[in-house]
Coordinates of C-alpha atoms and ligand atoms in Angstrom, one line a residue:
M21 CA 144.0 -27.2 28.1
T22 CA 140.6 -26.9 26.4
S23 CA 140.0 -29.2 23.6
T24 CA 140.0 -28.1 20.0
R25 CA 137.5 -30.8 19.0
R26 CA 133.9 -30.1 18.2
T27 CA 132.0 -33.3 17.5
F28 CA 128.4 -32.7 16.4
A29 CA 125.6 -34.3 14.4
I30 CA 123.3 -32.7 11.9
I31 CA 119.6 -33.7 12.2
S32 CA 116.9 -32.7 9.8
H33 CA 113.9 -34.0 8.0
P34 CA 114.3 -35.0 4.4
D35 CA 114.6 -32.1 2.0
A36 CA 115.3 -29.5 4.7
G37 CA 118.7 -28.8 3.1
K38 CA 121.1 -31.0 5.2
T39 CA 123.2 -32.0 2.2
T40 CA 123.4 -28.4 1.0
L41 CA 124.4 -27.2 4.4
T42 CA 127.0 -29.9 4.9
E43 CA 128.5 -29.0 1.6
K44 CA 128.7 -25.3 2.6
L45 CA 130.2 -26.1 6.0
L46 CA 132.8 -28.2 4.3
L47 CA 133.5 -25.4 1.8
Q48 CA 133.9 -22.9 4.6
G49 CA 136.2 -25.3 6.4
G50 CA 138.3 -25.6 3.2
A51 CA 137.7 -29.3 3.2
I52 CA 136.3 -29.2 -0.3
H53 CA 136.9 -26.6 -2.9
Q54 CA 133.9 -26.7 -5.1
A55 CA 130.3 -27.0 -4.3
G56 CA 128.6 -30.1 -5.6
L57 CA 131.1 -32.5 -4.3
V58 CA 129.1 -33.8 -1.4
K59 CA 126.3 -34.6 -3.8
A60 CA 128.6 -36.0 -6.5
R61 CA 130.2 -38.2 -3.9
G62 CA 126.8 -39.2 -2.7
A63 CA 125.6 -40.1 -6.1
A64 CA 128.7 -42.2 -6.8
R65 CA 128.2 -44.0 -3.5
R66 CA 124.6 -44.5 -4.1
A67 CA 125.1 -46.0 -7.5
R68 CA 127.0 -48.9 -5.9
S69 CA 124.3 -51.0 -4.4
D70 CA 120.6 -51.6 -4.5
W71 CA 120.4 -50.6 -0.9
M72 CA 121.6 -47.1 -1.8
K73 CA 119.0 -47.1 -4.6
I74 CA 116.3 -46.9 -1.9
E75 CA 117.9 -43.7 -0.7
Q76 CA 117.8 -42.3 -4.2
Q77 CA 114.3 -43.4 -5.1
R78 CA 112.9 -41.9 -1.9
G79 CA 115.2 -39.0 -1.7
I80 CA 116.2 -39.8 1.8
S81 CA 119.5 -40.5 3.3
V82 CA 119.6 -43.8 5.1
T83 CA 123.2 -44.2 6.2
S84 CA 125.0 -41.9 8.5
S85 CA 128.6 -41.0 7.9
V86 CA 131.4 -39.0 9.4
M87 CA 133.2 -35.9 8.0
T88 CA 136.1 -34.1 9.5
F89 CA 137.2 -30.5 8.6
E90 CA 139.3 -27.8 10.3
K91 CA 139.0 -24.1 10.6
E92 CA 141.1 -21.4 12.1
Y93 CA 139.3 -19.7 14.8
E94 CA 140.7 -16.9 16.9
G95 CA 144.2 -18.1 16.4
E96 CA 143.5 -21.8 17.0
T97 CA 142.8 -24.6 14.7
I98 CA 139.5 -26.1 15.5
T99 CA 138.7 -29.7 14.3
F100 CA 135.1 -30.2 13.5
N101 CA 133.8 -33.8 13.4
L102 CA 130.5 -33.8 11.7
L103 CA 128.2 -36.8 11.9
D104 CA 125.4 -37.2 9.5
T105 CA 122.2 -38.9 10.6
P106 CA 119.4 -40.5 8.5
G107 CA 116.7 -38.0 7.8
H108 CA 113.7 -40.3 8.4
E109 CA 111.9 -41.2 11.6
D110 CA 112.1 -44.9 10.8
F111 CA 115.7 -44.6 11.6
S112 CA 115.5 -42.8 14.9
E113 CA 117.3 -45.7 16.6
D114 CA 120.2 -45.0 14.4
T115 CA 120.0 -41.3 15.1
Y116 CA 119.9 -42.1 18.8
R117 CA 123.1 -44.1 18.6
T118 CA 124.8 -41.4 16.6
L119 CA 123.9 -38.9 19.3
T120 CA 125.7 -41.0 21.9
A121 CA 128.9 -40.3 19.9
V122 CA 128.5 -36.5 19.6
D123 CA 128.7 -33.6 22.1
S124 CA 126.1 -31.4 20.4
A125 CA 123.7 -31.2 17.4
I126 CA 122.5 -28.9 14.7
M127 CA 118.8 -29.2 14.0
V128 CA 117.9 -28.0 10.5
I129 CA 114.4 -26.9 9.8
D130 CA 112.8 -25.7 6.5
A131 CA 111.6 -22.1 7.1
A132 CA 108.7 -22.5 4.7
K133 CA 107.5 -25.9 6.1
G134 CA 108.3 -25.8 9.7
I135 CA 108.5 -29.1 11.5
E136 CA 106.7 -32.0 9.9
P137 CA 104.9 -34.2 12.3
Q138 CA 106.6 -37.4 11.1
T139 CA 110.0 -36.0 11.9
R140 CA 109.3 -34.8 15.4
K141 CA 110.5 -38.1 16.7
L142 CA 113.9 -37.5 15.3
F143 CA 114.3 -34.2 17.0
E144 CA 112.8 -35.4 20.2
V145 CA 115.6 -38.0 20.3
C146 CA 118.0 -35.1 20.9
R147 CA 116.1 -34.3 24.1
L148 CA 116.3 -37.9 25.2
R149 CA 120.0 -37.7 25.0
S150 CA 120.2 -34.2 26.4
V151 CA 122.4 -33.1 23.6
P152 CA 122.7 -29.3 23.3
I153 CA 121.0 -28.1 20.1
I154 CA 121.7 -25.2 17.8
T155 CA 118.8 -24.6 15.5
F156 CA 119.3 -23.6 11.9
V157 CA 116.2 -22.4 10.1
N158 CA 117.1 -22.9 6.4
K159 CA 115.7 -21.5 3.2
V160 CA 114.8 -18.0 4.4
D161 CA 115.2 -16.9 0.8
R162 CA 111.9 -18.7 0.1
E163 CA 108.4 -17.5 0.6
G164 CA 107.9 -18.8 4.0
R165 CA 106.1 -18.7 7.3
D166 CA 106.4 -16.0 9.9
P167 CA 109.7 -16.5 11.7
F168 CA 108.0 -16.0 15.1
E169 CA 105.8 -19.0 14.3
T170 CA 108.9 -21.1 13.7
M171 CA 110.5 -19.9 16.9
D172 CA 107.4 -20.9 18.9
E173 CA 107.1 -24.2 17.2
V174 CA 110.7 -25.1 18.1
A175 CA 110.2 -24.0 21.7
D176 CA 107.0 -26.1 22.0
M177 CA 108.4 -29.2 20.4
L178 CA 111.6 -29.4 22.4
A179 CA 110.1 -27.7 25.6
L180 CA 113.1 -25.4 25.9
D181 CA 113.9 -21.7 25.5
V182 CA 114.6 -20.3 22.1
S183 CA 117.1 -17.4 21.7
P184 CA 117.4 -15.8 18.2
Q185 CA 120.9 -15.1 17.0
M186 CA 120.5 -14.5 13.3
W187 CA 117.3 -12.9 12.2
P188 CA 115.9 -12.7 8.6
I189 CA 115.4 -9.2 7.1
G190 CA 112.2 -10.0 5.2
M191 CA 111.5 -13.4 3.7
G192 CA 110.8 -14.9 0.3
G193 CA 110.6 -12.3 -2.4
L194 CA 111.2 -9.6 0.2
F195 CA 114.3 -11.3 1.6
K196 CA 117.1 -8.7 2.0
G197 CA 119.6 -10.4 4.3
L198 CA 120.3 -11.3 7.9
L199 CA 121.0 -9.5 11.0
D200 CA 123.4 -10.9 13.6
F201 CA 122.1 -10.1 17.0
R202 CA 125.4 -10.6 18.7
T203 CA 127.6 -8.4 16.4
Q204 CA 124.7 -6.2 15.0
E205 CA 126.3 -6.9 11.6
V206 CA 124.1 -7.2 8.6
A207 CA 124.7 -9.8 5.9
R208 CA 122.8 -9.5 2.6
V209 CA 122.7 -11.0 -0.8
E210 CA 123.7 -8.7 -3.6
G211 CA 123.8 -10.0 -7.2
G212 CA 124.4 -13.6 -6.1
S213 CA 127.3 -12.8 -3.7
N214 CA 127.1 -12.0 0.0
E215 CA 128.0 -8.7 1.1
Y216 CA 128.5 -7.7 4.6
M217 CA 126.9 -4.3 5.0
G218 CA 128.4 -3.3 8.2
K219 CA 126.4 -2.4 11.3
R220 CA 122.6 -2.3 11.6
D221 CA 122.7 1.4 11.0
A222 CA 123.5 0.6 7.4
L223 CA 120.0 -0.6 7.0
A224 CA 118.6 2.9 7.4
D225 CA 118.9 3.8 3.7
A226 CA 118.5 0.4 2.4
D227 CA 115.3 -0.8 0.7
I228 CA 113.9 -3.0 3.4
P229 CA 110.5 -4.2 4.4
E230 CA 108.8 -1.4 6.4
N231 CA 107.7 -3.5 9.3
Y232 CA 111.2 -4.7 9.8
E233 CA 112.2 -2.4 12.7
E234 CA 109.1 -3.4 14.6
E235 CA 109.8 -7.1 14.0
Y236 CA 113.4 -6.7 15.1
Q237 CA 112.4 -4.9 18.4
L238 CA 109.8 -7.7 19.1
A239 CA 112.4 -10.4 18.5
Q240 CA 114.9 -8.7 20.7
A241 CA 112.5 -8.2 23.5
G242 CA 110.4 -11.2 23.2
Y243 CA 112.9 -14.0 23.7
P244 CA 115.6 -14.8 26.3
E245 CA 119.1 -13.7 25.6
F246 CA 121.6 -16.3 24.8
D247 CA 123.0 -18.0 27.9
L248 CA 125.9 -20.4 27.4
E249 CA 125.2 -22.5 30.5
A250 CA 121.5 -22.9 29.6
Y251 CA 122.5 -24.0 26.1
R252 CA 125.0 -26.5 27.3
N253 CA 122.6 -27.9 29.8
G254 CA 120.1 -28.4 27.0
D255 CA 117.6 -25.9 28.3
L256 CA 118.0 -23.3 25.5
T257 CA 118.6 -23.4 21.8
P258 CA 120.1 -20.5 19.9
V259 CA 118.3 -20.0 16.6
Y260 CA 120.1 -19.1 13.4
F261 CA 118.0 -18.2 10.4
G262 CA 119.9 -18.6 7.1
S263 CA 120.1 -20.0 3.6
A264 CA 122.4 -22.9 2.9
L265 CA 121.9 -22.5 -0.8
K266 CA 122.9 -18.8 -0.7
N267 CA 125.6 -19.5 1.8
L268 CA 124.1 -17.0 4.2
G269 CA 124.3 -17.5 7.9
V270 CA 126.6 -20.5 7.4
E271 CA 129.8 -18.8 8.6
E272 CA 128.0 -17.6 11.7
L273 CA 126.8 -21.1 12.3
I274 CA 130.4 -22.5 12.2
D275 CA 131.4 -19.6 14.5
A276 CA 128.6 -20.6 16.9
I277 CA 129.9 -24.2 17.0
A278 CA 133.5 -23.1 17.6
R279 CA 132.4 -20.6 20.2
Y280 CA 129.6 -22.3 22.1
A281 CA 129.4 -26.0 21.3
P282 CA 130.8 -28.1 24.1
P283 CA 134.2 -29.8 23.8
P284 CA 134.3 -33.6 24.3
R285 CA 132.2 -34.5 27.3
P286 CA 132.6 -37.3 29.8
Q287 CA 130.8 -40.5 28.9
P288 CA 128.8 -42.7 31.2
A289 CA 130.5 -46.0 32.2
G290 CA 128.2 -47.6 34.8
E291 CA 128.2 -45.5 37.9
E292 CA 131.2 -43.5 36.7
K293 CA 131.9 -41.0 34.0
I294 CA 135.1 -41.2 32.0
G295 CA 136.4 -37.8 30.7
P296 CA 139.0 -36.9 28.1
E297 CA 141.7 -36.5 30.7
H298 CA 141.4 -40.2 31.8
D299 CA 144.9 -41.7 31.6
E300 CA 144.5 -44.3 28.9
V301 CA 143.0 -44.4 25.4
S302 CA 139.3 -45.5 25.5
G303 CA 136.3 -45.2 23.2
F304 CA 133.2 -47.1 22.2
I305 CA 131.7 -48.4 19.0
F306 CA 128.5 -46.7 18.1
K307 CA 128.1 -47.9 14.5
V308 CA 129.2 -50.7 12.3
Q309 CA 128.9 -50.6 8.6
A310 CA 129.4 -53.7 6.5
N311 CA 130.0 -53.7 2.7
M312 CA 130.8 -50.0 2.3
D313 CA 132.7 -51.1 -0.7
P314 CA 131.1 -54.3 -2.2
N315 CA 134.3 -55.1 -4.0
H316 CA 136.1 -55.7 -0.8
R317 CA 133.8 -57.1 1.8
D318 CA 135.0 -54.6 4.3
R319 CA 133.4 -53.9 7.6
I320 CA 134.1 -50.8 9.5
A321 CA 133.5 -50.1 13.1
F322 CA 133.2 -46.5 14.1
M323 CA 134.7 -45.6 17.4
R324 CA 134.1 -42.4 19.3
Q325 CA 137.3 -41.8 21.2
V326 CA 136.6 -40.7 24.8
S327 CA 140.1 -40.3 26.4
G328 CA 143.8 -40.5 25.8
T329 CA 146.0 -39.8 22.8
F330 CA 145.6 -42.6 20.3
K331 CA 148.6 -43.7 18.2
R332 CA 148.5 -45.9 15.2
G333 CA 149.3 -49.5 15.9
M334 CA 148.3 -49.2 19.5
K335 CA 146.8 -52.3 21.2
L336 CA 143.3 -51.9 22.5
T337 CA 141.1 -54.5 24.1
P338 CA 137.4 -54.7 22.8
S339 CA 135.1 -55.5 25.7
G340 CA 133.3 -58.1 23.6
L341 CA 136.5 -60.0 22.7
G342 CA 138.5 -59.9 25.9
K343 CA 141.9 -60.0 24.2
P344 CA 143.8 -57.0 22.7
I345 CA 143.8 -56.2 19.0
A346 CA 146.4 -54.0 17.3
V347 CA 144.8 -51.1 15.5
H348 CA 147.1 -50.8 12.5
S349 CA 144.9 -49.0 10.0
P350 CA 142.6 -46.6 11.8
I351 CA 140.7 -44.4 9.3
L352 CA 139.9 -40.8 9.6
F353 CA 137.1 -39.5 7.3
F354 CA 137.6 -36.3 5.4
A355 CA 135.2 -34.8 2.9
Q356 CA 136.4 -36.7 -0.1
D357 CA 138.9 -39.1 1.3
R358 CA 139.6 -41.6 3.9
E359 CA 143.1 -41.3 5.5
I360 CA 145.0 -43.5 7.8
A361 CA 145.2 -41.8 11.1
D362 CA 148.5 -41.6 12.9
T363 CA 147.1 -40.0 16.0
A364 CA 143.6 -39.2 17.3
E365 CA 142.3 -37.2 20.2
P366 CA 139.2 -37.4 22.4
G367 CA 136.2 -36.4 20.4
D368 CA 137.6 -37.9 17.2
I369 CA 135.8 -40.7 15.3
I370 CA 138.0 -43.4 13.9
G371 CA 137.0 -46.2 11.6
I372 CA 138.5 -49.6 12.5
P373 CA 138.4 -52.2 9.7
N374 CA 137.6 -55.7 11.1
H375 CA 136.1 -59.0 10.3
G376 CA 133.3 -59.1 12.8
T377 CA 135.2 -58.9 16.0
L378 CA 133.9 -55.4 16.8
R379 CA 130.2 -54.8 17.7
V380 CA 128.1 -51.8 18.4
G381 CA 128.2 -51.1 22.1
D382 CA 131.8 -52.5 22.6
T383 CA 134.2 -50.5 24.7
L384 CA 137.8 -50.4 23.5
S385 CA 140.5 -49.5 26.0
E386 CA 144.1 -50.2 26.9
K387 CA 143.5 -51.6 30.3
N388 CA 140.1 -53.3 29.6
E389 CA 138.6 -52.0 32.8
I390 CA 136.0 -49.5 31.5
R391 CA 132.6 -50.4 30.2
F392 CA 130.8 -47.5 28.5
T393 CA 127.0 -47.7 28.9
G394 CA 124.0 -46.1 27.3
L395 CA 123.8 -47.7 23.9
P396 CA 120.6 -49.6 24.1
N397 CA 118.6 -51.7 21.7
F398 CA 115.0 -50.6 21.5
A399 CA 112.1 -53.0 21.5
P400 CA 111.0 -53.4 17.9
E401 CA 107.6 -52.1 16.9
I402 CA 107.2 -54.2 13.8
L403 CA 107.9 -57.9 13.7
R404 CA 108.1 -60.0 10.6
R405 CA 108.8 -63.7 9.8
V406 CA 111.6 -64.2 7.3
Q407 CA 110.6 -66.7 4.6
L408 CA 113.5 -68.0 2.5
R409 CA 112.6 -68.6 -1.1
D410 CA 115.6 -70.9 -1.8
P411 CA 116.0 -73.3 1.1
T412 CA 119.6 -74.0 0.3
K413 CA 120.5 -70.5 1.5
T414 CA 119.8 -71.0 5.2
K415 CA 123.4 -70.4 6.1
Q416 CA 123.7 -67.2 4.0
L417 CA 120.5 -65.9 5.5
R418 CA 121.7 -66.5 9.0
K419 CA 125.0 -64.7 8.3
A420 CA 123.2 -61.8 6.7
L421 CA 120.7 -61.4 9.5
D422 CA 123.5 -61.5 12.1
D423 CA 125.5 -59.0 10.1
L424 CA 122.6 -56.6 9.6
S425 CA 121.5 -56.8 13.2
E426 CA 125.0 -56.0 14.2
E427 CA 124.8 -52.9 12.1
G428 CA 121.6 -52.0 13.8
V429 CA 119.6 -52.2 10.5
I430 CA 117.3 -54.8 12.1
Q431 CA 117.1 -56.9 15.2
V432 CA 116.8 -60.7 14.8
F433 CA 115.1 -63.2 17.0
Y434 CA 115.3 -67.0 16.8
P435 CA 112.1 -68.5 18.2
E436 CA 112.4 -71.5 20.5
I437 CA 109.8 -73.3 18.5
G438 CA 109.5 -73.2 14.7
G439 CA 112.2 -72.6 12.1
S440 CA 111.9 -69.2 10.6
S441 CA 113.7 -66.3 12.1
I442 CA 111.8 -63.2 13.1
V443 CA 113.1 -59.7 12.4
G444 CA 112.1 -56.7 14.3
V445 CA 112.4 -53.0 13.4
V446 CA 111.3 -49.7 14.7
G447 CA 110.3 -48.3 11.3
Q448 CA 108.9 -49.8 8.1
L449 CA 111.7 -48.4 5.9
Q450 CA 114.2 -50.6 7.7
L451 CA 112.4 -53.6 6.2
D452 CA 112.8 -52.3 2.7
V453 CA 116.5 -51.8 3.4
L454 CA 116.7 -55.4 4.7
I455 CA 115.1 -57.0 1.7
S456 CA 117.1 -55.0 -0.7
R457 CA 120.4 -55.6 1.0
L458 CA 119.7 -59.3 1.4
G459 CA 119.5 -59.5 -2.4
A460 CA 122.2 -57.2 -3.3
E461 CA 124.9 -58.1 -0.8
Y462 CA 124.1 -61.6 0.2
K463 CA 122.3 -63.0 -2.9
V464 CA 119.5 -64.2 -0.7
D465 CA 116.0 -64.1 -2.0
A466 CA 113.6 -63.7 0.9
A467 CA 110.2 -62.4 1.7
L468 CA 108.7 -61.0 4.9
E469 CA 105.5 -62.4 6.3
A470 CA 103.2 -61.3 9.0
S471 CA 104.2 -62.6 12.4
P472 CA 101.7 -63.1 15.3
F473 CA 103.8 -60.9 17.5
A474 CA 103.5 -57.2 18.1
T475 CA 106.5 -56.4 20.2
A476 CA 109.3 -58.0 22.2
R477 CA 110.7 -57.7 25.7
W478 CA 114.1 -58.8 27.1
L479 CA 113.7 -61.0 30.1
K480 CA 115.8 -60.8 33.2
G481 CA 115.4 -62.5 36.6
P482 CA 116.4 -65.4 38.8
D483 CA 117.1 -68.6 37.0
A484 CA 114.3 -70.5 38.6
A485 CA 111.7 -67.9 37.6
L486 CA 113.0 -67.8 34.1
R487 CA 112.8 -71.6 33.8
D488 CA 109.3 -71.5 35.1
F489 CA 108.3 -68.9 32.6
E490 CA 109.9 -70.9 29.8
K491 CA 107.9 -74.0 30.7
F492 CA 104.6 -72.3 30.1
N493 CA 105.5 -69.8 27.4
Q494 CA 107.8 -71.7 25.0
G495 CA 105.7 -70.7 22.0
N496 CA 106.3 -67.0 22.9
L497 CA 110.0 -67.2 23.6
A498 CA 113.0 -66.5 21.3
K499 CA 116.7 -65.8 21.7
D500 CA 118.3 -62.7 20.3
R501 CA 121.6 -62.9 18.5
D502 CA 123.5 -62.9 21.8
G503 CA 121.5 -65.8 23.1
D504 CA 119.5 -63.6 25.5
M505 CA 116.0 -64.6 26.3
V506 CA 113.2 -62.5 24.7
F507 CA 109.5 -62.6 25.3
M508 CA 107.6 -62.2 22.1
A509 CA 104.3 -60.5 22.9
K510 CA 101.1 -60.5 20.9
S511 CA 100.1 -57.1 22.2
A512 CA 101.1 -54.4 24.7
W513 CA 98.3 -55.8 26.9
D514 CA 100.1 -59.2 26.8
V515 CA 103.2 -57.6 28.2
G516 CA 101.3 -56.0 31.0
Y517 CA 99.5 -59.2 31.8
Q518 CA 102.7 -61.2 32.0
E519 CA 104.5 -58.5 34.0
E520 CA 101.7 -58.7 36.6
K521 CA 101.7 -62.5 36.6
N522 CA 105.5 -62.7 37.0
P523 CA 106.6 -60.2 39.5
D524 CA 110.1 -61.8 39.8
L525 CA 110.9 -61.1 36.1
A526 CA 111.8 -57.8 34.5
F527 CA 110.3 -57.3 31.0
S528 CA 112.7 -54.7 29.5
A529 CA 111.9 -52.6 26.4
T530 CA 115.5 -51.8 25.9
K531 CA 118.7 -53.8 26.2
E532 CA 122.1 -52.3 27.0
R533 CA 124.4 -53.5 24.3
Ligands
G4P11 P1 118.4 -32.8 2.4 O1 119.8 -33.3 2.3 O2 118.0 -32.3 3.8 O3 117.4 -33.8 1.9 O4 118.2 -31.5 1.5 P2 119.1 -31.0 0.3 O5 120.3 -30.3 0.7 O6 119.2 -32.1 -0.8 O7 118.1 -29.8 -0.2 C1 116.8 -30.1 -0.7 C2 116.4 -29.1 -1.7 O8 116.4 -27.8 -1.1 C3 117.4 -28.9 -2.9 O9 116.7 -28.6 -4.0 C4 118.2 -27.7 -2.4 O10 118.8 -27.1 -3.5 C5 117.2 -26.9 -1.8 N1 117.8 -25.9 -0.8 C6 118.7 -26.2 0.2 N2 119.0 -25.1 0.9 C7 118.2 -24.1 0.4 C8 118.1 -22.7 0.6 O11 118.7 -22.1 1.5 N3 117.2 -22.0 -0.1 C9 116.5 -22.6 -1.1 N4 115.7 -21.8 -1.9 N5 116.6 -23.9 -1.4 C10 117.5 -24.6 -0.7 P3 116.3 -29.6 -5.1 O12 115.7 -28.8 -6.2 O13 115.5 -30.7 -4.5 O14 117.7 -30.2 -5.5 P4 118.8 -29.6 -6.5 O15 118.1 -29.4 -7.8 O16 119.3 -28.3 -5.9 O17 119.8 -30.7 -6.5

């Protein structure tokens, strides 16, 4: 039986139209009945804490969330699990982790602007995870760049083949509609509503830009045809031009996900891969979010289900805990609501409320034999010392830093010498989120100061070699929140030097969670 689940992420740079597209996808899926709800919900959510205010001020989305909707497709009900990702490169680690939980991704690009240099990193993360990508070039109704330029830019950036599927008929002021290369159907905007014009021949009498035919021939001939296997291998991206605002090309995009996007794929677990057909329920935690509702200090762990049929109340053993927990109130996330899930299938994302027992990277399973791998921590690129303004709040600070590092907002290091903790992040914005959440959620007034360190490496090796290293480098050693030893380096050169001097030790820039 082929799975009816399509679990995918949307990745875009801020302002490319991700919110608008999400809303239209949910509308098409019948999950919401009125445009504007995703935003309204967003606004209500944002108003709740200072942390969310950062999102509002900067017009970026910091948190990633899950939305499920269904759609009939060729006689079958397909369940779409959409995972949102933060639209800023400073959160590319978060995006990376979200990509471990999906089987494919939609990359949204603004037709007028192309790919902005600072968001390349986000898109490249897709390649790192070899997630198949469908490209949606949004805002074709705007005065924009030449579509060929966009195609080439995508191909260059991702180093893969691009295959056009929906092509704009004129752009900006001359925008007349879209042509579907597969069906040869023409969609066009007429007085605010979309009208399907029938086959390409219908264009003959229509008032379209005169170079259109030539452009169409060029696009047809100049790029490879769509090839399912190449797409699923991550060697080719189908490109859909469209307009989220005008709801053009969105239906075709959903179709493409239903038709082409891979069903739940096997996940790495050490040497093995565990597929959906594996004979027990298993999954892994890829995200933990604390204080989603500040009125109830709740903490939700998001589990990507990998195998089996989950039933409410089932006992699963988290790898980090070693003893089973009963999952009584698993949450499914719909557009406007959370619902208690009675059952869930591979590919589904369920939220498990807990009080700190579940951590990112944990495997949950019935038999407690599997360990999913591939959810690393990345060596931080910015390190800061945390200075507490009110010394009576040491305990609260420690709790906050532990919580937030568990969520993946920051990493925390406790130096062997000296009192103040050091936080590490991959991007500057994470620090803003840290300070604002410390105040809003933990009532801790703290400041960040320069630290002498530039990066960190996890140390592994024989005990004797580690002890030797410790003797001479105590001032540069810290423990992470799991108690693992970390070398705090003053520069990249410092790392290289120590690596050479200590051939028995591994200095790792990532740590498996
Ligand atoms: P984001 O989540 O990726 O940050 O983008 P969002 O959907 O918020 O869209 C950013 C802006 O682009 C919004 O305008 C939105 O209306 C506009 N937009 C999205 N899709 C299209 C499209 O297909 N065509 C055109 N012309 N515009 C589009 P705004 O003025 O910033 O916000 P608002 O006034 O609409 O709320």
